[in-house]
Amino acid sequence: DTEEIIEEATRPLADIPDAMSRPYVQKGLGNKMLEIMSWSLMEALTAENDYNQHIRRFLNILLGDDPDTAHLELIDNYNAQEAALRDQLLQLVQESLSRSDEFLYRISESRDRVAFAVEQKSQLKHQLEKIANSTAHP
């Protein structure tokens, strides 16, 4: 019955062993969603970092700073139209790199916060179990 479930979930906690005996507390402490989120964020971070490195390499090639391609004449700098197109392309690539850097920063910050929450939850669970066991077996 829904009403009984709500009443049980909202009943005041008497002590830590009482809290640890509640199914929703056990479920919350045992839930692995934060760990899954942390791994997903790490996978996104790795994928974006790979993409970011490709953008950086492409930018270095366009600027003539890539040692493997510096000897190639990719754009005729004396042709005004090609130089203008190169400048537009450089601007787009730099914007893309800037956005990728920002995305990497935000994903990294998010993952750090989720990893911190995972650690906090693990410590809380350990402390609650320790207190519950010491209270149950004096």
mmCIF file with all atom_site columns, C-alpha atoms in Angstrom:
data_model
loop_
_atom_site.group_PDB
_atom_site.id
_atom_site.type_symbol
_atom_site.label_atom_id
_atom_site.label_alt_id
_atom_site.label_comp_id
_atom_site.label_asym_id
_atom_site.label_entity_id
_atom_site.label_seq_id
_atom_site.pdbx_PDB_ins_code
_atom_site.Cartn_x
_atom_site.Cartn_y
_atom_site.Cartn_z
_atom_site.occupancy
_atom_site.B_iso_or_equiv
_atom_site.pdbx_formal_charge
_atom_site.auth_seq_id
_atom_site.auth_comp_id
_atom_site.auth_asym_id
_atom_site.auth_atom_id
_atom_site.pdbx_PDB_model_num
ATOM 1   C CA . ASP A 1 1   ? 0.000  0.000  0.000   1.00 0.00 ? 1   ASP A CA 1
ATOM 2   C CA . THR A 1 2   ? 1.398  3.400  -1.022  1.00 0.00 ? 2   THR A CA 1
ATOM 3   C CA . GLU A 1 3   ? 0.292  5.100  2.160   1.00 0.00 ? 3   GLU A CA 1
ATOM 4   C CA . GLU A 1 4   ? 2.192  2.590  4.312   1.00 0.00 ? 4   GLU A CA 1
ATOM 5   C CA . ILE A 1 5   ? 5.326  3.026  2.199   1.00 0.00 ? 5   ILE A CA 1
ATOM 6   C CA . ILE A 1 6   ? 5.157  6.814  2.564   1.00 0.00 ? 6   ILE A CA 1
ATOM 7   C CA . GLU A 1 7   ? 4.511  6.515  6.305   1.00 0.00 ? 7   GLU A CA 1
ATOM 8   C CA . GLU A 1 8   ? 7.481  4.149  6.714   1.00 0.00 ? 8   GLU A CA 1
ATOM 9   C CA . ALA A 1 9   ? 9.770  6.387  4.653   1.00 0.00 ? 9   ALA A CA 1
ATOM 10  C CA . THR A 1 10  ? 8.822  9.541  6.567   1.00 0.00 ? 10  THR A CA 1
ATOM 11  C CA . ARG A 1 11  ? 8.826  8.003  10.054  1.00 0.00 ? 11  ARG A CA 1
ATOM 12  C CA . PRO A 1 12  ? 11.431 9.789  12.218  1.00 0.00 ? 12  PRO A CA 1
ATOM 13  C CA . LEU A 1 13  ? 14.685 7.931  12.713  1.00 0.00 ? 13  LEU A CA 1
ATOM 14  C CA . ALA A 1 14  ? 15.240 6.649  16.230  1.00 0.00 ? 14  ALA A CA 1
ATOM 15  C CA . ASP A 1 15  ? 18.973 6.006  15.871  1.00 0.00 ? 15  ASP A CA 1
ATOM 16  C CA . ILE A 1 16  ? 21.606 4.851  13.382  1.00 0.00 ? 16  ILE A CA 1
ATOM 17  C CA . PRO A 1 17  ? 20.711 1.141  13.583  1.00 0.00 ? 17  PRO A CA 1
ATOM 18  C CA . ASP A 1 18  ? 17.113 2.170  12.844  1.00 0.00 ? 18  ASP A CA 1
ATOM 19  C CA . ALA A 1 19  ? 18.316 4.177  9.828   1.00 0.00 ? 19  ALA A CA 1
ATOM 20  C CA . MET A 1 20  ? 20.460 1.287  8.595   1.00 0.00 ? 20  MET A CA 1
ATOM 21  C CA . SER A 1 21  ? 17.501 -1.088 8.859   1.00 0.00 ? 21  SER A CA 1
ATOM 22  C CA . ARG A 1 22  ? 15.391 1.012  6.490   1.00 0.00 ? 22  ARG A CA 1
ATOM 23  C CA . PRO A 1 23  ? 15.302 -0.358 2.946   1.00 0.00 ? 23  PRO A CA 1
ATOM 24  C CA . TYR A 1 24  ? 15.472 3.054  1.283   1.00 0.00 ? 24  TYR A CA 1
ATOM 25  C CA . VAL A 1 25  ? 18.605 3.954  3.266   1.00 0.00 ? 25  VAL A CA 1
ATOM 26  C CA . GLN A 1 26  ? 20.224 0.661  2.280   1.00 0.00 ? 26  GLN A CA 1
ATOM 27  C CA . LYS A 1 27  ? 19.157 1.175  -1.317  1.00 0.00 ? 27  LYS A CA 1
ATOM 28  C CA . GLY A 1 28  ? 20.506 4.738  -1.349  1.00 0.00 ? 28  GLY A CA 1
ATOM 29  C CA . LEU A 1 29  ? 23.843 3.746  0.149   1.00 0.00 ? 29  LEU A CA 1
ATOM 30  C CA . GLY A 1 30  ? 24.161 0.740  -2.144  1.00 0.00 ? 30  GLY A CA 1
ATOM 31  C CA . ASN A 1 31  ? 23.073 2.500  -5.330  1.00 0.00 ? 31  ASN A CA 1
ATOM 32  C CA . LYS A 1 32  ? 25.832 2.552  -7.962  1.00 0.00 ? 32  LYS A CA 1
ATOM 33  C CA . MET A 1 33  ? 24.435 5.373  -10.118 1.00 0.00 ? 33  MET A CA 1
ATOM 34  C CA . LEU A 1 34  ? 27.094 7.862  -9.003  1.00 0.00 ? 34  LEU A CA 1
ATOM 35  C CA . GLU A 1 35  ? 29.840 5.390  -9.910  1.00 0.00 ? 35  GLU A CA 1
ATOM 36  C CA . ILE A 1 36  ? 28.214 4.791  -13.306 1.00 0.00 ? 36  ILE A CA 1
ATOM 37  C CA . MET A 1 37  ? 27.942 8.552  -13.837 1.00 0.00 ? 37  MET A CA 1
ATOM 38  C CA . SER A 1 38  ? 31.600 8.986  -12.912 1.00 0.00 ? 38  SER A CA 1
ATOM 39  C CA . TRP A 1 39  ? 32.681 6.337  -15.440 1.00 0.00 ? 39  TRP A CA 1
ATOM 40  C CA . SER A 1 40  ? 30.443 7.845  -18.127 1.00 0.00 ? 40  SER A CA 1
ATOM 41  C CA . LEU A 1 41  ? 31.947 11.264 -17.527 1.00 0.00 ? 41  LEU A CA 1
ATOM 42  C CA . MET A 1 42  ? 35.440 9.766  -17.740 1.00 0.00 ? 42  MET A CA 1
ATOM 43  C CA . GLU A 1 43  ? 34.567 8.144  -21.076 1.00 0.00 ? 43  GLU A CA 1
ATOM 44  C CA . ALA A 1 44  ? 33.215 11.475 -22.368 1.00 0.00 ? 44  ALA A CA 1
ATOM 45  C CA . LEU A 1 45  ? 36.354 13.222 -21.129 1.00 0.00 ? 45  LEU A CA 1
ATOM 46  C CA . THR A 1 46  ? 38.596 10.706 -22.904 1.00 0.00 ? 46  THR A CA 1
ATOM 47  C CA . ALA A 1 47  ? 36.644 10.957 -26.165 1.00 0.00 ? 47  ALA A CA 1
ATOM 48  C CA . GLU A 1 48  ? 36.611 14.772 -26.093 1.00 0.00 ? 48  GLU A CA 1
ATOM 49  C CA . ASN A 1 49  ? 40.317 14.864 -25.279 1.00 0.00 ? 49  ASN A CA 1
ATOM 50  C CA . ASP A 1 50  ? 41.044 12.718 -28.358 1.00 0.00 ? 50  ASP A CA 1
ATOM 51  C CA . TYR A 1 51  ? 38.919 15.083 -30.471 1.00 0.00 ? 51  TYR A CA 1
ATOM 52  C CA . ASN A 1 52  ? 40.668 18.079 -28.902 1.00 0.00 ? 52  ASN A CA 1
ATOM 53  C CA . GLN A 1 53  ? 44.091 16.691 -29.827 1.00 0.00 ? 53  GLN A CA 1
ATOM 54  C CA . HIS A 1 54  ? 42.991 16.308 -33.463 1.00 0.00 ? 54  HIS A CA 1
ATOM 55  C CA . ILE A 1 55  ? 41.773 19.913 -33.530 1.00 0.00 ? 55  ILE A CA 1
ATOM 56  C CA . ARG A 1 56  ? 45.101 21.084 -32.069 1.00 0.00 ? 56  ARG A CA 1
ATOM 57  C CA . ARG A 1 57  ? 47.050 19.138 -34.678 1.00 0.00 ? 57  ARG A CA 1
ATOM 58  C CA . PHE A 1 58  ? 44.886 20.534 -37.481 1.00 0.00 ? 58  PHE A CA 1
ATOM 59  C CA . LEU A 1 59  ? 45.403 24.057 -36.146 1.00 0.00 ? 59  LEU A CA 1
ATOM 60  C CA . ASN A 1 60  ? 49.170 23.511 -36.004 1.00 0.00 ? 60  ASN A CA 1
ATOM 61  C CA . ILE A 1 61  ? 49.118 22.265 -39.600 1.00 0.00 ? 61  ILE A CA 1
ATOM 62  C CA . LEU A 1 62  ? 47.175 25.340 -40.728 1.00 0.00 ? 62  LEU A CA 1
ATOM 63  C CA . LEU A 1 63  ? 49.585 27.643 -38.894 1.00 0.00 ? 63  LEU A CA 1
ATOM 64  C CA . GLY A 1 64  ? 52.602 25.840 -40.353 1.00 0.00 ? 64  GLY A CA 1
ATOM 65  C CA . ASP A 1 65  ? 53.754 24.820 -36.863 1.00 0.00 ? 65  ASP A CA 1
ATOM 66  C CA . ASP A 1 66  ? 53.456 21.068 -37.390 1.00 0.00 ? 66  ASP A CA 1
ATOM 67  C CA . PRO A 1 67  ? 56.944 19.598 -37.955 1.00 0.00 ? 67  PRO A CA 1
ATOM 68  C CA . ASP A 1 68  ? 55.582 16.789 -40.142 1.00 0.00 ? 68  ASP A CA 1
ATOM 69  C CA . THR A 1 69  ? 53.843 19.124 -42.591 1.00 0.00 ? 69  THR A CA 1
ATOM 70  C CA . ALA A 1 70  ? 55.715 22.434 -42.208 1.00 0.00 ? 70  ALA A CA 1
ATOM 71  C CA . HIS A 1 71  ? 57.590 21.851 -45.467 1.00 0.00 ? 71  HIS A CA 1
ATOM 72  C CA . LEU A 1 72  ? 54.368 21.597 -47.471 1.00 0.00 ? 72  LEU A CA 1
ATOM 73  C CA . GLU A 1 73  ? 52.864 24.665 -49.116 1.00 0.00 ? 73  GLU A CA 1
ATOM 74  C CA . LEU A 1 74  ? 49.232 24.059 -48.214 1.00 0.00 ? 74  LEU A CA 1
ATOM 75  C CA . ILE A 1 75  ? 48.056 27.594 -48.959 1.00 0.00 ? 75  ILE A CA 1
ATOM 76  C CA . ASP A 1 76  ? 49.441 30.151 -51.340 1.00 0.00 ? 76  ASP A CA 1
ATOM 77  C CA . ASN A 1 77  ? 49.972 33.122 -49.022 1.00 0.00 ? 77  ASN A CA 1
ATOM 78  C CA . TYR A 1 78  ? 50.363 35.428 -52.021 1.00 0.00 ? 78  TYR A CA 1
ATOM 79  C CA . ASN A 1 79  ? 46.877 34.593 -53.258 1.00 0.00 ? 79  ASN A CA 1
ATOM 80  C CA . ALA A 1 80  ? 44.549 36.989 -51.410 1.00 0.00 ? 80  ALA A CA 1
ATOM 81  C CA . GLN A 1 81  ? 41.513 34.747 -51.810 1.00 0.00 ? 81  GLN A CA 1
ATOM 82  C CA . GLU A 1 82  ? 43.296 31.665 -50.416 1.00 0.00 ? 82  GLU A CA 1
ATOM 83  C CA . ALA A 1 83  ? 44.755 33.709 -47.559 1.00 0.00 ? 83  ALA A CA 1
ATOM 84  C CA . ALA A 1 84  ? 41.291 35.068 -46.673 1.00 0.00 ? 84  ALA A CA 1
ATOM 85  C CA . LEU A 1 85  ? 39.819 31.564 -46.724 1.00 0.00 ? 85  LEU A CA 1
ATOM 86  C CA . ARG A 1 86  ? 42.697 30.326 -44.568 1.00 0.00 ? 86  ARG A CA 1
ATOM 87  C CA . ASP A 1 87  ? 42.040 33.116 -42.057 1.00 0.00 ? 87  ASP A CA 1
ATOM 88  C CA . GLN A 1 88  ? 38.337 32.201 -41.903 1.00 0.00 ? 88  GLN A CA 1
ATOM 89  C CA . LEU A 1 89  ? 39.229 28.546 -41.445 1.00 0.00 ? 89  LEU A CA 1
ATOM 90  C CA . LEU A 1 90  ? 41.746 29.422 -38.727 1.00 0.00 ? 90  LEU A CA 1
ATOM 91  C CA . GLN A 1 91  ? 39.111 31.411 -36.884 1.00 0.00 ? 91  GLN A CA 1
ATOM 92  C CA . LEU A 1 92  ? 36.621 28.531 -37.055 1.00 0.00 ? 92  LEU A CA 1
ATOM 93  C CA . VAL A 1 93  ? 39.205 25.991 -35.896 1.00 0.00 ? 93  VAL A CA 1
ATOM 94  C CA . GLN A 1 94  ? 40.314 28.250 -33.030 1.00 0.00 ? 94  GLN A CA 1
ATOM 95  C CA . GLU A 1 95  ? 36.678 28.693 -31.948 1.00 0.00 ? 95  GLU A CA 1
ATOM 96  C CA . SER A 1 96  ? 36.168 24.944 -32.115 1.00 0.00 ? 96  SER A CA 1
ATOM 97  C CA . LEU A 1 97  ? 39.294 24.385 -30.026 1.00 0.00 ? 97  LEU A CA 1
ATOM 98  C CA . SER A 1 98  ? 38.183 26.977 -27.496 1.00 0.00 ? 98  SER A CA 1
ATOM 99  C CA . ARG A 1 99  ? 34.788 25.311 -27.165 1.00 0.00 ? 99  ARG A CA 1
ATOM 100 C CA . SER A 1 100 ? 36.395 21.903 -26.840 1.00 0.00 ? 100 SER A CA 1
ATOM 101 C CA . ASP A 1 101 ? 38.714 23.222 -24.104 1.00 0.00 ? 101 ASP A CA 1
ATOM 102 C CA . GLU A 1 102 ? 35.708 24.678 -22.250 1.00 0.00 ? 102 GLU A CA 1
ATOM 103 C CA . PHE A 1 103 ? 33.797 21.401 -22.602 1.00 0.00 ? 103 PHE A CA 1
ATOM 104 C CA . LEU A 1 104 ? 36.812 19.457 -21.290 1.00 0.00 ? 104 LEU A CA 1
ATOM 105 C CA . TYR A 1 105 ? 37.036 21.799 -18.314 1.00 0.00 ? 105 TYR A CA 1
ATOM 106 C CA . ARG A 1 106 ? 33.334 21.466 -17.483 1.00 0.00 ? 106 ARG A CA 1
ATOM 107 C CA . ILE A 1 107 ? 33.300 17.681 -17.890 1.00 0.00 ? 107 ILE A CA 1
ATOM 108 C CA . SER A 1 108 ? 36.424 17.393 -15.751 1.00 0.00 ? 108 SER A CA 1
ATOM 109 C CA . GLU A 1 109 ? 34.918 19.582 -13.028 1.00 0.00 ? 109 GLU A CA 1
ATOM 110 C CA . SER A 1 110 ? 31.694 17.560 -13.117 1.00 0.00 ? 110 SER A CA 1
ATOM 111 C CA . ARG A 1 111 ? 33.547 14.278 -12.882 1.00 0.00 ? 111 ARG A CA 1
ATOM 112 C CA . ASP A 1 112 ? 35.644 15.545 -9.977  1.00 0.00 ? 112 ASP A CA 1
ATOM 113 C CA . ARG A 1 113 ? 32.478 16.530 -8.109  1.00 0.00 ? 113 ARG A CA 1
ATOM 114 C CA . VAL A 1 114 ? 30.788 13.200 -8.803  1.00 0.00 ? 114 VAL A CA 1
ATOM 115 C CA . ALA A 1 115 ? 33.929 11.313 -7.739  1.00 0.00 ? 115 ALA A CA 1
ATOM 116 C CA . PHE A 1 116 ? 33.970 13.369 -4.527  1.00 0.00 ? 116 PHE A CA 1
ATOM 117 C CA . ALA A 1 117 ? 30.293 12.496 -3.902  1.00 0.00 ? 117 ALA A CA 1
ATOM 118 C CA . VAL A 1 118 ? 31.086 8.799  -4.474  1.00 0.00 ? 118 VAL A CA 1
ATOM 119 C CA . GLU A 1 119 ? 33.880 8.970  -1.909  1.00 0.00 ? 119 GLU A CA 1
ATOM 120 C CA . GLN A 1 120 ? 31.697 10.851 0.588   1.00 0.00 ? 120 GLN A CA 1
ATOM 121 C CA . LYS A 1 121 ? 28.889 8.318  0.187   1.00 0.00 ? 121 LYS A CA 1
ATOM 122 C CA . SER A 1 122 ? 31.323 5.444  0.670   1.00 0.00 ? 122 SER A CA 1
ATOM 123 C CA . GLN A 1 123 ? 32.733 7.012  3.841   1.00 0.00 ? 123 GLN A CA 1
ATOM 124 C CA . LEU A 1 124 ? 29.236 7.713  5.178   1.00 0.00 ? 124 LEU A CA 1
ATOM 125 C CA . LYS A 1 125 ? 28.155 4.122  4.538   1.00 0.00 ? 125 LYS A CA 1
ATOM 126 C CA . HIS A 1 126 ? 31.271 2.787  6.256   1.00 0.00 ? 126 HIS A CA 1
ATOM 127 C CA . GLN A 1 127 ? 30.813 5.068  9.285   1.00 0.00 ? 127 GLN A CA 1
ATOM 128 C CA . LEU A 1 128 ? 27.106 4.264  9.610   1.00 0.00 ? 128 LEU A CA 1
ATOM 129 C CA . GLU A 1 129 ? 27.768 0.521  9.369   1.00 0.00 ? 129 GLU A CA 1
ATOM 130 C CA . LYS A 1 130 ? 30.528 0.787  11.966  1.00 0.00 ? 130 LYS A CA 1
ATOM 131 C CA . ILE A 1 131 ? 28.284 2.704  14.376  1.00 0.00 ? 131 ILE A CA 1
ATOM 132 C CA . ALA A 1 132 ? 25.333 0.369  13.745  1.00 0.00 ? 132 ALA A CA 1
ATOM 133 C CA . ASN A 1 133 ? 27.506 -2.698 14.391  1.00 0.00 ? 133 ASN A CA 1
ATOM 134 C CA . SER A 1 134 ? 29.020 -1.254 17.562  1.00 0.00 ? 134 SER A CA 1
ATOM 135 C CA . THR A 1 135 ? 25.543 -0.296 18.842  1.00 0.00 ? 135 THR A CA 1
ATOM 136 C CA . ALA A 1 136 ? 24.084 -3.691 17.990  1.00 0.00 ? 136 ALA A CA 1
ATOM 137 C CA . HIS A 1 137 ? 26.981 -5.604 19.618  1.00 0.00 ? 137 HIS A CA 1
ATOM 138 C CA . PRO A 1 138 ? 28.110 -3.649 22.679  1.00 0.00 ? 138 PRO A CA 1
#
